[in-house]
Coordinates of C-alpha atoms in Angstrom, one line a residue:
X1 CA 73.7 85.7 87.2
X2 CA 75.5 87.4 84.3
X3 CA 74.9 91.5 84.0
X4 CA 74.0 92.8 80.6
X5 CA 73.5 95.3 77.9
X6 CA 70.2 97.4 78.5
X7 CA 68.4 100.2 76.9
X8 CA 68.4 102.5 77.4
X9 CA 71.8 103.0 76.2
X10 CA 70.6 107.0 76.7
X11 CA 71.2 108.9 78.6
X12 CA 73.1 113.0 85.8
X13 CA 72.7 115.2 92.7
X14 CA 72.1 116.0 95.9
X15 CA 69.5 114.0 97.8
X16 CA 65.5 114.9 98.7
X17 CA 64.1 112.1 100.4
X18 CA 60.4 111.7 99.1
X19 CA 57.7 109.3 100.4
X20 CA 54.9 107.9 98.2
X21 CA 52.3 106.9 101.0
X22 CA 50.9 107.2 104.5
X23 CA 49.9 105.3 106.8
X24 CA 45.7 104.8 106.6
X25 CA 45.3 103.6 109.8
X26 CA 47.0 106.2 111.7
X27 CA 44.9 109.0 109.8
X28 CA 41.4 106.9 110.2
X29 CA 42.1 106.8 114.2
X30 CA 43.6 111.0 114.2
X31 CA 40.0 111.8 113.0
X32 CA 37.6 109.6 114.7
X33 CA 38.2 109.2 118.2
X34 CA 35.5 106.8 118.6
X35 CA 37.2 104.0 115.9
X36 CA 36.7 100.1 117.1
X37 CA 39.2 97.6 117.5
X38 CA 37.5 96.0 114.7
X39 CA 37.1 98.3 112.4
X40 CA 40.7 99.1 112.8
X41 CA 41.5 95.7 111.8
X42 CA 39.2 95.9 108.8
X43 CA 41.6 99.1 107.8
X44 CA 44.6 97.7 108.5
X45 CA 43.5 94.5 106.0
X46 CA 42.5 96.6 103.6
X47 CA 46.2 98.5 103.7
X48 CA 47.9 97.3 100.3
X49 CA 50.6 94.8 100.4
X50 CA 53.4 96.2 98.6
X51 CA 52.6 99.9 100.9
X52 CA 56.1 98.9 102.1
X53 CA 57.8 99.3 98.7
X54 CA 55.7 102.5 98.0
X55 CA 57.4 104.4 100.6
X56 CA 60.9 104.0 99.4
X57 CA 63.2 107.0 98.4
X58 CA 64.0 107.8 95.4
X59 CA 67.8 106.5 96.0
X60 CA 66.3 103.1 97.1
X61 CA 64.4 103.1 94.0
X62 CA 67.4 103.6 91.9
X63 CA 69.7 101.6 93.8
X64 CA 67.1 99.1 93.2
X65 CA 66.7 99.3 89.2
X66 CA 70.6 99.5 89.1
X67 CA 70.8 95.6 90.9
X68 CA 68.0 94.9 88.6
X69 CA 70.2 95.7 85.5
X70 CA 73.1 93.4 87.1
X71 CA 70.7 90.6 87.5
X72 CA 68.9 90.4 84.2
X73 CA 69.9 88.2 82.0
X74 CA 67.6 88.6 79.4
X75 CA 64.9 90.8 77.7
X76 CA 63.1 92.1 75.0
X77 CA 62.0 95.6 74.4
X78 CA 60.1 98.1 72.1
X79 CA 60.2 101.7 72.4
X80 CA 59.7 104.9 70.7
X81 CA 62.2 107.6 70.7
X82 CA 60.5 110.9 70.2
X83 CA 62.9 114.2 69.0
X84 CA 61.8 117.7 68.5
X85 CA 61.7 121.7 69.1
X86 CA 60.5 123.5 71.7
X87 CA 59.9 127.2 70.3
X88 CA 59.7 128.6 73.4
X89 CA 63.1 128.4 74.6
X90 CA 64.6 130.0 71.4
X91 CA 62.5 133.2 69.6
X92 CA 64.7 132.7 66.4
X93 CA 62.9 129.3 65.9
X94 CA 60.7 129.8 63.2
X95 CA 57.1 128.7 64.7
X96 CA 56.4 126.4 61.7
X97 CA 58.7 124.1 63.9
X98 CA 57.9 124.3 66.8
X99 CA 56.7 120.7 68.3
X100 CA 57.4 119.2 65.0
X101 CA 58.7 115.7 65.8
X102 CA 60.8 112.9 64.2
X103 CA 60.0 109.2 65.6
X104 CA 62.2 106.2 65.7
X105 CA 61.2 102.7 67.0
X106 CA 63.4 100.3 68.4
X107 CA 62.8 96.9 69.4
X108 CA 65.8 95.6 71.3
X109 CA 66.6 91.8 72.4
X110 CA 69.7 90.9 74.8
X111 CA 71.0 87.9 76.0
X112 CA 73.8 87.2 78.1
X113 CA 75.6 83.6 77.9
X114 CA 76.8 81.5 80.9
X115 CA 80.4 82.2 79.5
X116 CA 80.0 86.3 79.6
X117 CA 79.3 86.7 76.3
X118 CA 76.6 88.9 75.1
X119 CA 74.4 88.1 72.2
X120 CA 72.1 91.6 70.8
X121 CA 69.5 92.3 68.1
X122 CA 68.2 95.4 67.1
X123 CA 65.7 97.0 64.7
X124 CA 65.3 100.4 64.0
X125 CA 62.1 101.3 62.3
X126 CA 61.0 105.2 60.7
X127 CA 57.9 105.2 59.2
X128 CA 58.5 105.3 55.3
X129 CA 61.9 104.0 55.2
X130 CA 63.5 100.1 55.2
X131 CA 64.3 98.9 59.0
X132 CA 68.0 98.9 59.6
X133 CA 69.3 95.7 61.9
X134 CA 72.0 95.2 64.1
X135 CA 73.1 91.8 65.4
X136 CA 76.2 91.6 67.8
X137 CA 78.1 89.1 69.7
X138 CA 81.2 89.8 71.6
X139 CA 83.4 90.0 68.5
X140 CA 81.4 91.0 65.6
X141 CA 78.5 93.3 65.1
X142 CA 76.5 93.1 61.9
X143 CA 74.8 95.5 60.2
X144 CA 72.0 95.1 57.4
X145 CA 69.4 97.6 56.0
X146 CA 66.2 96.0 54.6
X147 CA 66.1 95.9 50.7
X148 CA 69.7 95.7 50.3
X149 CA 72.0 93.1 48.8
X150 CA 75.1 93.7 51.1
X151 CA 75.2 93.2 55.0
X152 CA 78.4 94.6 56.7
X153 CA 80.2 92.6 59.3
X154 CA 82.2 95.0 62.1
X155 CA 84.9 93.9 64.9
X156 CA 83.8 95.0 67.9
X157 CA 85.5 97.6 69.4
X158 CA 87.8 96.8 72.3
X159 CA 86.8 97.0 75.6
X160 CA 88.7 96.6 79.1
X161 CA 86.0 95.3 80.7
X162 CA 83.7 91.8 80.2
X163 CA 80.8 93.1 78.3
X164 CA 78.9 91.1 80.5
X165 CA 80.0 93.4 83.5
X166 CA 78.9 96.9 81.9
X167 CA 76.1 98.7 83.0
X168 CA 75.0 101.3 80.9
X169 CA 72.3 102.3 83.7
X170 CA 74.7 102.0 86.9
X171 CA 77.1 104.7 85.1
X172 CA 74.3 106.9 84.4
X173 CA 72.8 107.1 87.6
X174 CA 75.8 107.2 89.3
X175 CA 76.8 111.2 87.0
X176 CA 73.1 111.9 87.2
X177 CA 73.5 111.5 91.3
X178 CA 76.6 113.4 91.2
X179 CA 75.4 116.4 89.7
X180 CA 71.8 117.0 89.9
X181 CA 69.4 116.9 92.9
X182 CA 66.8 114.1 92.6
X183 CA 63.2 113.8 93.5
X184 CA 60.5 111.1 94.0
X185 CA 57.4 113.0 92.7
X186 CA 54.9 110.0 93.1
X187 CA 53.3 106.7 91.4
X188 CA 52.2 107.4 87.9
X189 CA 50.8 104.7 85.2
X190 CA 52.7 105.0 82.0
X191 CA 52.1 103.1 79.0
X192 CA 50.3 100.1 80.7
X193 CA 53.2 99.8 83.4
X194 CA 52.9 101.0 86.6
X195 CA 55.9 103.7 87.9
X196 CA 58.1 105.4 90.2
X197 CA 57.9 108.9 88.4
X198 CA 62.1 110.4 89.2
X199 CA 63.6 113.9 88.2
X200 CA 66.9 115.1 88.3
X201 CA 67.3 118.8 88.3
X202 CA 69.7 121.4 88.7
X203 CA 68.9 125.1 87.5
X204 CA 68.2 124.6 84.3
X205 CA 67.4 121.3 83.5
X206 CA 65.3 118.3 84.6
X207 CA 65.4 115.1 83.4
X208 CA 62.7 113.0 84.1
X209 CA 62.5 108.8 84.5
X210 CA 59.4 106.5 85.0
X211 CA 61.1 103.2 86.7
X212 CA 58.5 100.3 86.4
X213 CA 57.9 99.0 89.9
X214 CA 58.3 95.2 89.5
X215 CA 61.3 94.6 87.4
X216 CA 63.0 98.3 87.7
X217 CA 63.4 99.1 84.1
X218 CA 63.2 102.4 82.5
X219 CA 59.6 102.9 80.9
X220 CA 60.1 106.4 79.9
X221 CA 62.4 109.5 79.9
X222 CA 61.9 113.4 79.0
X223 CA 63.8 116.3 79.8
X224 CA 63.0 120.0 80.0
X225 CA 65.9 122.8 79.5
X226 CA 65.4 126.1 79.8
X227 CA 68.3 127.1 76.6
X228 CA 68.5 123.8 74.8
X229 CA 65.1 124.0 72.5
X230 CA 66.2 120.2 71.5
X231 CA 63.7 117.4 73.4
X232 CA 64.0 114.1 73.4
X233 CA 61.9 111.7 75.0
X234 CA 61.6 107.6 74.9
X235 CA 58.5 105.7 75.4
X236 CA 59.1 102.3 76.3
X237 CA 55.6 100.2 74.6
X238 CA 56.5 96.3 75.9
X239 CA 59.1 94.8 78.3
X240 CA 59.5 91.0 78.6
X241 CA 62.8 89.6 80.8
X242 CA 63.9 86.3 80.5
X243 CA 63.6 85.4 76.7
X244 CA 64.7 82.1 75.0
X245 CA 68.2 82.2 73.0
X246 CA 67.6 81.2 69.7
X247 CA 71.2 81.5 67.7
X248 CA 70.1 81.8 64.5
X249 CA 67.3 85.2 65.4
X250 CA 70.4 86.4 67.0
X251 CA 71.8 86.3 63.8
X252 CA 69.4 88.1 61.5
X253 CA 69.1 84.8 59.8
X254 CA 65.2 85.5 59.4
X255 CA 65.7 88.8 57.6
X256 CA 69.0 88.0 55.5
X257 CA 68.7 87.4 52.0
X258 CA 69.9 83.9 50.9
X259 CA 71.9 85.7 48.6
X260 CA 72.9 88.4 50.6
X261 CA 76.7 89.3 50.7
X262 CA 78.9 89.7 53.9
X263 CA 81.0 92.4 53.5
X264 CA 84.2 93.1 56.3
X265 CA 84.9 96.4 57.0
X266 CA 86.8 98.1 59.8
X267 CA 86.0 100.1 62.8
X268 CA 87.6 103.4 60.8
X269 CA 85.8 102.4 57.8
X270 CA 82.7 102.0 59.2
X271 CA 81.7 105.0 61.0
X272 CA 83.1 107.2 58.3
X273 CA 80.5 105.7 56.0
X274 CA 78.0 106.2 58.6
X275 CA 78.8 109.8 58.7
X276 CA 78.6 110.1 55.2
X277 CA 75.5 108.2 55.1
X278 CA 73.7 111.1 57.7
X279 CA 74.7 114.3 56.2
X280 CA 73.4 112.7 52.6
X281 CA 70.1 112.3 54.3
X282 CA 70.4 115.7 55.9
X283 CA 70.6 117.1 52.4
X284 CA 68.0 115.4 51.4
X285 CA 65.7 117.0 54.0
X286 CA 66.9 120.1 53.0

């Protein structure tokens, strides 16, 4: 099956081995002596299935979300990204901001095609302003903000590799287990979805993941630092693999104008209006 895009797009070890469960049985018959065969047996049934999967490390857990991400060919996603101050780190904060928080939601579709192409759709959403979209194939990427009259269409920027064949997880669990030290710290529910809780840590930093235990995906990050005041966090809210194609959603067909124009512009072009565009809005929150 083809590998694809995947969120996280976001965001890094040496290894402690962590185990999330022990073995009922064995404890039962250390305490009471006097246990019966049967009642043994009656423990033993009541042992969860998946106990198995619990005890894995926390390198089997990522090795295992990594081949997840290589076999997926499809999914949806919402999320919330959360960004803020932490006052604590830096006394020349002013207090007023400490905690204050900006929030972005995303909600993400990916498909990959037979032939390794890769077919995206994405919609970012800030409460009191028009939700920007993004549809991209392997040669074009098209950009549209709600309201507008123009939609800009962008080549792709080159890359060596099949799209199909990057994975934006693999890489970054692969630096993270380079240079931090990782942890299983246990089983946590998180937003409805039941998780491996992960952290990568060196001296001053640790970056924390919740991997969903059936399909492996990233349900939430955080990271502490004890100099960098700046946190950001993501919430994943819903996860759905193996959605249905449909070329013209892919598109933005549903959200386009009729008389929308297409305007070309370059990869140059493009990101130097994007800059513009953010320090005009930085101004403005000034």
């Amino acid at each position: 099956m083809k590998k694809m895009y995947s969120l996280i797009g976001m965001t890094s070890v040496a290894m402690i081995l962590a185990a999330c469960a022990t073995d009922e049985g064995t404890n039962n018959e250390q305490q009471d002596d006097s246990i019966t065969e049967s009642d043994e047996e009656v423990a033993d049934a009541d042992e969860p299935e998946d106990s198995s999967d619990r005890n894995q490390t926390a390198e089997e857990i990522i090795e295992a979300a990594i081949a997840a991400e290589e076999e997926r060919q499809s999914f949806s996603m919402h999320s919330v990204m959360t960004m803020g101050i932490d006052a604590s780190v830096d006394e020349g904060i002013p207090e007023e901001e400490d905690g204050e928080a900006e929030e972005r939601e995303f909600v993400e579709y990916s498909y990959s095609h037979d032939d390794g192409t890769v077919s995206t759709r994405n919609e970012t959403i800030v409460d009191g302003e028009p939700t920007e979209y993004t549809a991209g194939d392997s040669e074009y990427t098209l950009f549209y903000t709600e309201g507008d009259d123009v939609a800009y269409r962008v080549e792709q920027f080159e890359i060596e590799d099949d799209p199909a064949d990057v994975n934006p997880m693999a890489n970054q669990f692969e630096q993270l287990l380079e240079d931090y030290e990782v942890e299983l710290v246990g089983e946590e529910e998180v937003n409805g979805f039941m998780s491996y809780h992960i952290t990568f840590s060196d001296d001053v930093e640790v970056r924390h993941y919740w991997i969903e235990q059936e399909t492996y995906e990233i349900v939430r990050m955080d990271n502490e630092h004890e100099d960098n005041p700046f946190r950001i966090g993501l919430d994943v809210l819903e996860f759905e693999e193996s959605i249905d194609y449909d070329e013209a959603f892919f598109k933005l067909e549903d959200v386009l104008p009729e008389d929308v124009e297409i305007e070309d512009r370059d990869q140059d072009e493009h990101l130097e209006q994007e800059l513009e565009d953010s320090l005009d809005d930085l101004d403005e929150d000034q």
